């Protein structure tokens, strides 16, 4: 409708509605605000739970790490970065870090390699492959505590099934979890056995996303199986490779259940991981401040390694 005095149309906003007297869109802003209010109401319970049980404990642990905080002590003196300085001069910390790195590197490499090979062999959607994939994946849904208890019983040199088989074959009994040289490899084996199905399923999903035209072009060019895997499959599943390696790395750095149930960090601290050290200092020795410092150092290490993986895989240049 034209203006009665000037005969010109009223100013319009870029969205088609009438502009406010000051040239701003007042009404759409109010509409968006009203529409967003119910979203906050629906998210409020989850945000409260997240804040109370995740964000607050994280920030509280950072606060504790700057104090000589001991449960039951009369005073909790402020020490600044004293816990971190003590940590980097602690031989047990460096031993736990070395063991955690060894466990992580070996288990992640084995899981990525064998998970990828299993995915290549079982990627076809047949009944037999679905059954085998289910068998591989089943240990993934079982708790680590249960897995650890079962394998601890199986590997017992006196009453375990593995010891019985070796005795029947006339072989000497092996104390897998009591040996300083075999305890850590045994835990790595159990961890890989449990998680290989998880890695396999991720790789199967990634392989199904590779366009068939790429394989067809490789066959026309005369590429063999190895050349197809190296030149087509691996570059195409780089995002899956990145995601899988990052998830497995984070899980391996946080390993605790298997170690606690199977060896408790022994024998003679040869399987003592960072989280096991954190648990012992925080919940056995009640040194909350020192344990909080360990947790934040572990967090920084995981972040740095995750950034390194992002750099190595160069996720942003994937088509």
JSON list of N, CA and C in Angstrom, two decimals, residues 174-232:
[
{"chain": "A", "resi": 174, "resn": "UNK", "atom": "N", "xyz": [53.22, -71.77, 31.98]},
{"chain": "A", "resi": 174, "resn": "UNK", "atom": "CA", "xyz": [53.68, -70.40, 31.83]},
{"chain": "A", "resi": 174, "resn": "UNK", "atom": "C", "xyz": [52.83, -69.49, 32.72]},
{"chain": "A", "resi": 175, "resn": "UNK", "atom": "N", "xyz": [53.48, -68.70, 33.56]},
{"chain": "A", "resi": 175, "resn": "UNK", "atom": "CA", "xyz": [52.77, -67.73, 34.40]},
{"chain": "A", "resi": 175, "resn": "UNK", "atom": "C", "xyz": [52.65, -66.43, 33.61]},
{"chain": "A", "resi": 176, "resn": "UNK", "atom": "N", "xyz": [51.63, -66.34, 32.77]},
{"chain": "A", "resi": 176, "resn": "UNK", "atom": "CA", "xyz": [51.50, -65.22, 31.85]},
{"chain": "A", "resi": 176, "resn": "UNK", "atom": "C", "xyz": [51.41, -63.88, 32.57]},
{"chain": "A", "resi": 177, "resn": "UNK", "atom": "N", "xyz": [50.64, -63.80, 33.62]},
{"chain": "A", "resi": 177, "resn": "UNK", "atom": "CA", "xyz": [50.39, -62.53, 34.29]},
{"chain": "A", "resi": 177, "resn": "UNK", "atom": "C", "xyz": [51.34, -62.28, 35.46]},
{"chain": "A", "resi": 178, "resn": "UNK", "atom": "N", "xyz": [52.15, -63.27, 35.80]},
{"chain": "A", "resi": 178, "resn": "UNK", "atom": "CA", "xyz": [53.11, -63.10, 36.89]},
{"chain": "A", "resi": 178, "resn": "UNK", "atom": "C", "xyz": [54.52, -62.86, 36.38]},
{"chain": "A", "resi": 179, "resn": "UNK", "atom": "N", "xyz": [54.72, -62.93, 35.08]},
{"chain": "A", "resi": 179, "resn": "UNK", "atom": "CA", "xyz": [56.03, -62.73, 34.48]},
{"chain": "A", "resi": 179, "resn": "UNK", "atom": "C", "xyz": [56.23, -61.26, 34.14]},
{"chain": "A", "resi": 180, "resn": "UNK", "atom": "N", "xyz": [57.37, -60.72, 34.49]},
{"chain": "A", "resi": 180, "resn": "UNK", "atom": "CA", "xyz": [57.65, -59.31, 34.19]},
{"chain": "A", "resi": 180, "resn": "UNK", "atom": "C", "xyz": [57.80, -59.06, 32.69]},
{"chain": "A", "resi": 181, "resn": "UNK", "atom": "N", "xyz": [58.13, -60.07, 31.93]},
{"chain": "A", "resi": 181, "resn": "UNK", "atom": "CA", "xyz": [58.30, -59.91, 30.49]},
{"chain": "A", "resi": 181, "resn": "UNK", "atom": "C", "xyz": [57.05, -60.26, 29.69]},
{"chain": "A", "resi": 182, "resn": "UNK", "atom": "N", "xyz": [56.12, -61.01, 30.27]},
{"chain": "A", "resi": 182, "resn": "UNK", "atom": "CA", "xyz": [54.94, -61.46, 29.54]},
{"chain": "A", "resi": 182, "resn": "UNK", "atom": "C", "xyz": [53.64, -60.78, 29.96]},
{"chain": "A", "resi": 183, "resn": "UNK", "atom": "N", "xyz": [53.64, -60.12, 31.11]},
{"chain": "A", "resi": 183, "resn": "UNK", "atom": "CA", "xyz": [52.40, -59.55, 31.63]},
{"chain": "A", "resi": 183, "resn": "UNK", "atom": "C", "xyz": [51.84, -58.48, 30.70]},
{"chain": "A", "resi": 184, "resn": "UNK", "atom": "N", "xyz": [52.68, -57.53, 30.28]},
{"chain": "A", "resi": 184, "resn": "UNK", "atom": "CA", "xyz": [52.20, -56.45, 29.41]},
{"chain": "A", "resi": 184, "resn": "UNK", "atom": "C", "xyz": [51.79, -56.97, 28.03]},
{"chain": "A", "resi": 185, "resn": "UNK", "atom": "N", "xyz": [52.58, -57.81, 27.36]},
{"chain": "A", "resi": 185, "resn": "UNK", "atom": "CA", "xyz": [52.11, -58.37, 26.09]},
{"chain": "A", "resi": 185, "resn": "UNK", "atom": "C", "xyz": [50.81, -59.15, 26.22]},
{"chain": "A", "resi": 186, "resn": "UNK", "atom": "N", "xyz": [50.61, -59.82, 27.35]},
{"chain": "A", "resi": 186, "resn": "UNK", "atom": "CA", "xyz": [49.35, -60.55, 27.56]},
{"chain": "A", "resi": 186, "resn": "UNK", "atom": "C", "xyz": [48.17, -59.61, 27.63]},
{"chain": "A", "resi": 187, "resn": "UNK", "atom": "N", "xyz": [48.33, -58.49, 28.33]},
{"chain": "A", "resi": 187, "resn": "UNK", "atom": "CA", "xyz": [47.25, -57.51, 28.41]},
{"chain": "A", "resi": 187, "resn": "UNK", "atom": "C", "xyz": [46.99, -56.88, 27.05]},
{"chain": "A", "resi": 188, "resn": "UNK", "atom": "N", "xyz": [48.06, -56.64, 26.29]},
{"chain": "A", "resi": 188, "resn": "UNK", "atom": "CA", "xyz": [47.89, -56.12, 24.93]},
{"chain": "A", "resi": 188, "resn": "UNK", "atom": "C", "xyz": [47.09, -57.11, 24.09]},
{"chain": "A", "resi": 189, "resn": "UNK", "atom": "N", "xyz": [47.41, -58.39, 24.19]},
{"chain": "A", "resi": 189, "resn": "UNK", "atom": "CA", "xyz": [46.69, -59.41, 23.43]},
{"chain": "A", "resi": 189, "resn": "UNK", "atom": "C", "xyz": [45.21, -59.42, 23.78]},
{"chain": "A", "resi": 190, "resn": "UNK", "atom": "N", "xyz": [44.89, -59.36, 25.07]},
{"chain": "A", "resi": 190, "resn": "UNK", "atom": "CA", "xyz": [43.49, -59.37, 25.49]},
{"chain": "A", "resi": 190, "resn": "UNK", "atom": "C", "xyz": [42.77, -58.11, 25.00]},
{"chain": "A", "resi": 191, "resn": "UNK", "atom": "N", "xyz": [43.44, -56.98, 25.07]},
{"chain": "A", "resi": 191, "resn": "UNK", "atom": "CA", "xyz": [42.83, -55.73, 24.60]},
{"chain": "A", "resi": 191, "resn": "UNK", "atom": "C", "xyz": [42.55, -55.79, 23.10]},
{"chain": "A", "resi": 192, "resn": "UNK", "atom": "N", "xyz": [43.51, -56.31, 22.33]},
{"chain": "A", "resi": 192, "resn": "UNK", "atom": "CA", "xyz": [43.32, -56.43, 20.88]},
{"chain": "A", "resi": 192, "resn": "UNK", "atom": "C", "xyz": [42.20, -57.42, 20.58]},
{"chain": "A", "resi": 193, "resn": "UNK", "atom": "N", "xyz": [42.18, -58.54, 21.29]},
{"chain": "A", "resi": 193, "resn": "UNK", "atom": "CA", "xyz": [41.11, -59.53, 21.10]},
{"chain": "A", "resi": 193, "resn": "UNK", "atom": "C", "xyz": [39.74, -58.93, 21.34]},
{"chain": "A", "resi": 194, "resn": "UNK", "atom": "N", "xyz": [39.64, -58.07, 22.34]},
{"chain": "A", "resi": 194, "resn": "UNK", "atom": "CA", "xyz": [38.34, -57.48, 22.66]},
{"chain": "A", "resi": 194, "resn": "UNK", "atom": "C", "xyz": [37.91, -56.43, 21.64]},
{"chain": "A", "resi": 195, "resn": "UNK", "atom": "N", "xyz": [38.83, -55.62, 21.14]},
{"chain": "A", "resi": 195, "resn": "UNK", "atom": "CA", "xyz": [38.46, -54.44, 20.35]},
{"chain": "A", "resi": 195, "resn": "UNK", "atom": "C", "xyz": [38.61, -54.62, 18.86]},
{"chain": "A", "resi": 196, "resn": "UNK", "atom": "N", "xyz": [39.11, -55.76, 18.40]},
{"chain": "A", "resi": 196, "resn": "UNK", "atom": "CA", "xyz": [39.32, -55.90, 16.96]},
{"chain": "A", "resi": 196, "resn": "UNK", "atom": "C", "xyz": [38.01, -55.87, 16.20]},
{"chain": "A", "resi": 197, "resn": "UNK", "atom": "N", "xyz": [36.92, -56.36, 16.82]},
{"chain": "A", "resi": 197, "resn": "UNK", "atom": "CA", "xyz": [35.62, -56.29, 16.15]},
{"chain": "A", "resi": 197, "resn": "UNK", "atom": "C", "xyz": [35.14, -54.87, 15.97]},
{"chain": "A", "resi": 198, "resn": "UNK", "atom": "N", "xyz": [35.43, -54.00, 16.92]},
{"chain": "A", "resi": 198, "resn": "UNK", "atom": "CA", "xyz": [35.06, -52.60, 16.82]},
{"chain": "A", "resi": 198, "resn": "UNK", "atom": "C", "xyz": [35.78, -51.93, 15.65]},
{"chain": "A", "resi": 199, "resn": "UNK", "atom": "N", "xyz": [37.10, -52.17, 15.55]},
{"chain": "A", "resi": 199, "resn": "UNK", "atom": "CA", "xyz": [37.86, -51.60, 14.43]},
{"chain": "A", "resi": 199, "resn": "UNK", "atom": "C", "xyz": [37.38, -52.16, 13.11]},
{"chain": "A", "resi": 200, "resn": "UNK", "atom": "N", "xyz": [37.08, -53.46, 13.08]},
{"chain": "A", "resi": 200, "resn": "UNK", "atom": "CA", "xyz": [36.63, -54.10, 11.84]},
{"chain": "A", "resi": 200, "resn": "UNK", "atom": "C", "xyz": [35.32, -53.48, 11.35]},
{"chain": "A", "resi": 201, "resn": "UNK", "atom": "N", "xyz": [34.36, -53.27, 12.25]},
{"chain": "A", "resi": 201, "resn": "UNK", "atom": "CA", "xyz": [33.06, -52.70, 11.85]},
{"chain": "A", "resi": 201, "resn": "UNK", "atom": "C", "xyz": [33.23, -51.29, 11.30]},
{"chain": "A", "resi": 202, "resn": "UNK", "atom": "N", "xyz": [34.09, -50.51, 11.90]},
{"chain": "A", "resi": 202, "resn": "UNK", "atom": "CA", "xyz": [34.33, -49.16, 11.39]},
{"chain": "A", "resi": 202, "resn": "UNK", "atom": "C", "xyz": [34.93, -49.20, 9.99]},
{"chain": "A", "resi": 203, "resn": "UNK", "atom": "N", "xyz": [35.88, -50.09, 9.78]},
{"chain": "A", "resi": 203, "resn": "UNK", "atom": "CA", "xyz": [36.49, -50.19, 8.45]},
{"chain": "A", "resi": 203, "resn": "UNK", "atom": "C", "xyz": [35.52, -50.75, 7.42]},
{"chain": "A", "resi": 204, "resn": "UNK", "atom": "N", "xyz": [34.67, -51.67, 7.82]},
{"chain": "A", "resi": 204, "resn": "UNK", "atom": "CA", "xyz": [33.66, -52.19, 6.89]},
{"chain": "A", "resi": 204, "resn": "UNK", "atom": "C", "xyz": [32.74, -51.05, 6.43]},
{"chain": "A", "resi": 205, "resn": "UNK", "atom": "N", "xyz": [32.33, -50.20, 7.39]},
{"chain": "A", "resi": 205, "resn": "UNK", "atom": "CA", "xyz": [31.49, -49.06, 7.02]},
{"chain": "A", "resi": 205, "resn": "UNK", "atom": "C", "xyz": [32.23, -48.11, 6.08]},
{"chain": "A", "resi": 206, "resn": "UNK", "atom": "N", "xyz": [33.52, -47.90, 6.32]},
{"chain": "A", "resi": 206, "resn": "UNK", "atom": "CA", "xyz": [34.29, -47.05, 5.43]},
{"chain": "A", "resi": 206, "resn": "UNK", "atom": "C", "xyz": [34.46, -47.64, 4.05]},
{"chain": "A", "resi": 207, "resn": "UNK", "atom": "N", "xyz": [34.68, -48.95, 3.98]},
{"chain": "A", "resi": 207, "resn": "UNK", "atom": "CA", "xyz": [34.86, -49.59, 2.68]},
{"chain": "A", "resi": 207, "resn": "UNK", "atom": "C", "xyz": [33.59, -49.55, 1.85]},
{"chain": "A", "resi": 208, "resn": "UNK", "atom": "N", "xyz": [32.45, -49.64, 2.50]},
{"chain": "A", "resi": 208, "resn": "UNK", "atom": "CA", "xyz": [31.18, -49.59, 1.76]},
{"chain": "A", "resi": 208, "resn": "UNK", "atom": "C", "xyz": [30.92, -48.21, 1.17]},
{"chain": "A", "resi": 209, "resn": "UNK", "atom": "N", "xyz": [31.62, -47.20, 1.67]},
{"chain": "A", "resi": 209, "resn": "UNK", "atom": "CA", "xyz": [31.45, -45.85, 1.14]},
{"chain": "A", "resi": 209, "resn": "UNK", "atom": "C", "xyz": [32.36, -45.51, -0.03]},
{"chain": "A", "resi": 210, "resn": "UNK", "atom": "N", "xyz": [33.25, -46.42, -0.39]},
{"chain": "A", "resi": 210, "resn": "UNK", "atom": "CA", "xyz": [34.15, -46.17, -1.53]},
{"chain": "A", "resi": 210, "resn": "UNK", "atom": "C", "xyz": [33.37, -46.38, -2.83]},
{"chain": "A", "resi": 211, "resn": "UNK", "atom": "N", "xyz": [33.33, -45.41, -3.74]},
{"chain": "A", "resi": 211, "resn": "UNK", "atom": "CA", "xyz": [32.58, -45.58, -4.99]},
{"chain": "A", "resi": 211, "resn": "UNK", "atom": "C", "xyz": [33.11, -46.75, -5.81]},
{"chain": "A", "resi": 212, "resn": "UNK", "atom": "N", "xyz": [32.18, -47.55, -6.35]},
{"chain": "A", "resi": 212, "resn": "UNK", "atom": "CA", "xyz": [32.58, -48.71, -7.16]},
{"chain": "A", "resi": 212, "resn": "UNK", "atom": "C", "xyz": [33.28, -48.29, -8.44]},
{"chain": "A", "resi": 213, "resn": "UNK", "atom": "N", "xyz": [33.01, -47.06, -8.92]},
{"chain": "A", "resi": 213, "resn": "UNK", "atom": "CA", "xyz": [33.63, -46.61, -10.16]},
{"chain": "A", "resi": 213, "resn": "UNK", "atom": "C", "xyz": [35.15, -46.55, -10.05]},
{"chain": "A", "resi": 214, "resn": "UNK", "atom": "N", "xyz": [35.65, -46.26, -8.85]},
{"chain": "A", "resi": 214, "resn": "UNK", "atom": "CA", "xyz": [37.10, -46.19, -8.67]},
{"chain": "A", "resi": 214, "resn": "UNK", "atom": "C", "xyz": [37.74, -47.56, -8.86]},
{"chain": "A", "resi": 215, "resn": "UNK", "atom": "N", "xyz": [37.11, -48.60, -8.31]},
{"chain": "A", "resi": 215, "resn": "UNK", "atom": "CA", "xyz": [37.63, -49.95, -8.49]},
{"chain": "A", "resi": 215, "resn": "UNK", "atom": "C", "xyz": [37.53, -50.38, -9.95]},
{"chain": "A", "resi": 216, "resn": "UNK", "atom": "N", "xyz": [36.44, -50.00, -10.61]},
{"chain": "A", "resi": 216, "resn": "UNK", "atom": "CA", "xyz": [36.26, -50.34, -12.01]},
{"chain": "A", "resi": 216, "resn": "UNK", "atom": "C", "xyz": [37.35, -49.68, -12.87]},
{"chain": "A", "resi": 217, "resn": "UNK", "atom": "N", "xyz": [37.66, -48.41, -12.57]},
{"chain": "A", "resi": 217, "resn": "UNK", "atom": "CA", "xyz": [38.72, -47.72, -13.31]},
{"chain": "A", "resi": 217, "resn": "UNK", "atom": "C", "xyz": [40.08, -48.38, -13.06]},
{"chain": "A", "resi": 218, "resn": "UNK", "atom": "N", "xyz": [40.32, -48.83, -11.81]},
{"chain": "A", "resi": 218, "resn": "UNK", "atom": "CA", "xyz": [41.59, -49.49, -11.51]},
{"chain": "A", "resi": 218, "resn": "UNK", "atom": "C", "xyz": [41.71, -50.81, -12.26]},
{"chain": "A", "resi": 219, "resn": "UNK", "atom": "N", "xyz": [40.62, -51.58, -12.36]},
{"chain": "A", "resi": 219, "resn": "UNK", "atom": "CA", "xyz": [40.66, -52.84, -13.10]},
{"chain": "A", "resi": 219, "resn": "UNK", "atom": "C", "xyz": [40.92, -52.60, -14.59]},
{"chain": "A", "resi": 220, "resn": "UNK", "atom": "N", "xyz": [40.29, -51.55, -15.12]},
{"chain": "A", "resi": 220, "resn": "UNK", "atom": "CA", "xyz": [40.52, -51.24, -16.53]},
{"chain": "A", "resi": 220, "resn": "UNK", "atom": "C", "xyz": [41.98, -50.87, -16.78]},
{"chain": "A", "resi": 221, "resn": "UNK", "atom": "N", "xyz": [42.59, -50.18, -15.81]},
{"chain": "A", "resi": 221, "resn": "UNK", "atom": "CA", "xyz": [44.00, -49.78, -15.95]},
{"chain": "A", "resi": 221, "resn": "UNK", "atom": "C", "xyz": [44.96, -50.94, -15.69]},
{"chain": "A", "resi": 222, "resn": "UNK", "atom": "N", "xyz": [44.42, -52.11, -15.30]},
{"chain": "A", "resi": 222, "resn": "UNK", "atom": "CA", "xyz": [45.27, -53.28, -15.09]},
{"chain": "A", "resi": 222, "resn": "UNK", "atom": "C", "xyz": [45.91, -53.35, -13.72]},
{"chain": "A", "resi": 223, "resn": "UNK", "atom": "N", "xyz": [45.37, -52.63, -12.70]},
{"chain": "A", "resi": 223, "resn": "UNK", "atom": "CA", "xyz": [45.95, -52.66, -11.36]},
{"chain": "A", "resi": 223, "resn": "UNK", "atom": "C", "xyz": [45.65, -54.00, -10.69]},
{"chain": "A", "resi": 224, "resn": "UNK", "atom": "N", "xyz": [46.65, -54.53, -9.97]},
{"chain": "A", "resi": 224, "resn": "UNK", "atom": "CA", "xyz": [46.43, -55.76, -9.21]},
{"chain": "A", "resi": 224, "resn": "UNK", "atom": "C", "xyz": [45.80, -55.45, -7.86]},
{"chain": "A", "resi": 225, "resn": "UNK", "atom": "N", "xyz": [45.61, -56.49, -7.03]},
{"chain": "A", "resi": 225, "resn": "UNK", "atom": "CA", "xyz": [44.92, -56.30, -5.75]},
{"chain": "A", "resi": 225, "resn": "UNK", "atom": "C", "xyz": [45.67, -55.36, -4.83]},
{"chain": "A", "resi": 226, "resn": "UNK", "atom": "N", "xyz": [46.99, -55.54, -4.71]},
{"chain": "A", "resi": 226, "resn": "UNK", "atom": "CA", "xyz": [47.76, -54.68, -3.83]},
{"chain": "A", "resi": 226, "resn": "UNK", "atom": "C", "xyz": [47.76, -53.24, -4.30]},
{"chain": "A", "resi": 227, "resn": "UNK", "atom": "N", "xyz": [47.90, -53.03, -5.60]},
{"chain": "A", "resi": 227, "resn": "UNK", "atom": "CA", "xyz": [47.87, -51.68, -6.14]},
{"chain": "A", "resi": 227, "resn": "UNK", "atom": "C", "xyz": [46.51, -51.02, -5.93]},
{"chain": "A", "resi": 228, "resn": "UNK", "atom": "N", "xyz": [45.44, -51.81, -6.03]},
{"chain": "A", "resi": 228, "resn": "UNK", "atom": "CA", "xyz": [44.10, -51.26, -5.79]},
{"chain": "A", "resi": 228, "resn": "UNK", "atom": "C", "xyz": [43.92, -50.85, -4.33]},
{"chain": "A", "resi": 229, "resn": "UNK", "atom": "N", "xyz": [44.40, -51.70, -3.42]},
{"chain": "A", "resi": 229, "resn": "UNK", "atom": "CA", "xyz": [44.29, -51.37, -1.99]},
{"chain": "A", "resi": 229, "resn": "UNK", "atom": "C", "xyz": [45.11, -50.13, -1.67]},
{"chain": "A", "resi": 230, "resn": "UNK", "atom": "N", "xyz": [46.34, -50.08, -2.17]},
{"chain": "A", "resi": 230, "resn": "UNK", "atom": "CA", "xyz": [47.23, -48.96, -1.85]},
{"chain": "A", "resi": 230, "resn": "UNK", "atom": "C", "xyz": [46.82, -47.67, -2.53]},
{"chain": "A", "resi": 231, "resn": "UNK", "atom": "N", "xyz": [46.36, -47.76, -3.76]},
{"chain": "A", "resi": 231, "resn": "UNK", "atom": "CA", "xyz": [46.06, -46.55, -4.51]},
{"chain": "A", "resi": 231, "resn": "UNK", "atom": "C", "xyz": [44.62, -46.09, -4.46]},
{"chain": "A", "resi": 232, "resn": "UNK", "atom": "N", "xyz": [43.69, -47.01, -4.17]},
{"chain": "A", "resi": 232, "resn": "UNK", "atom": "CA", "xyz": [42.27, -46.65, -4.16]},
{"chain": "A", "resi": 232, "resn": "UNK", "atom": "C", "xyz": [41.67, -46.75, -2.76]}
]
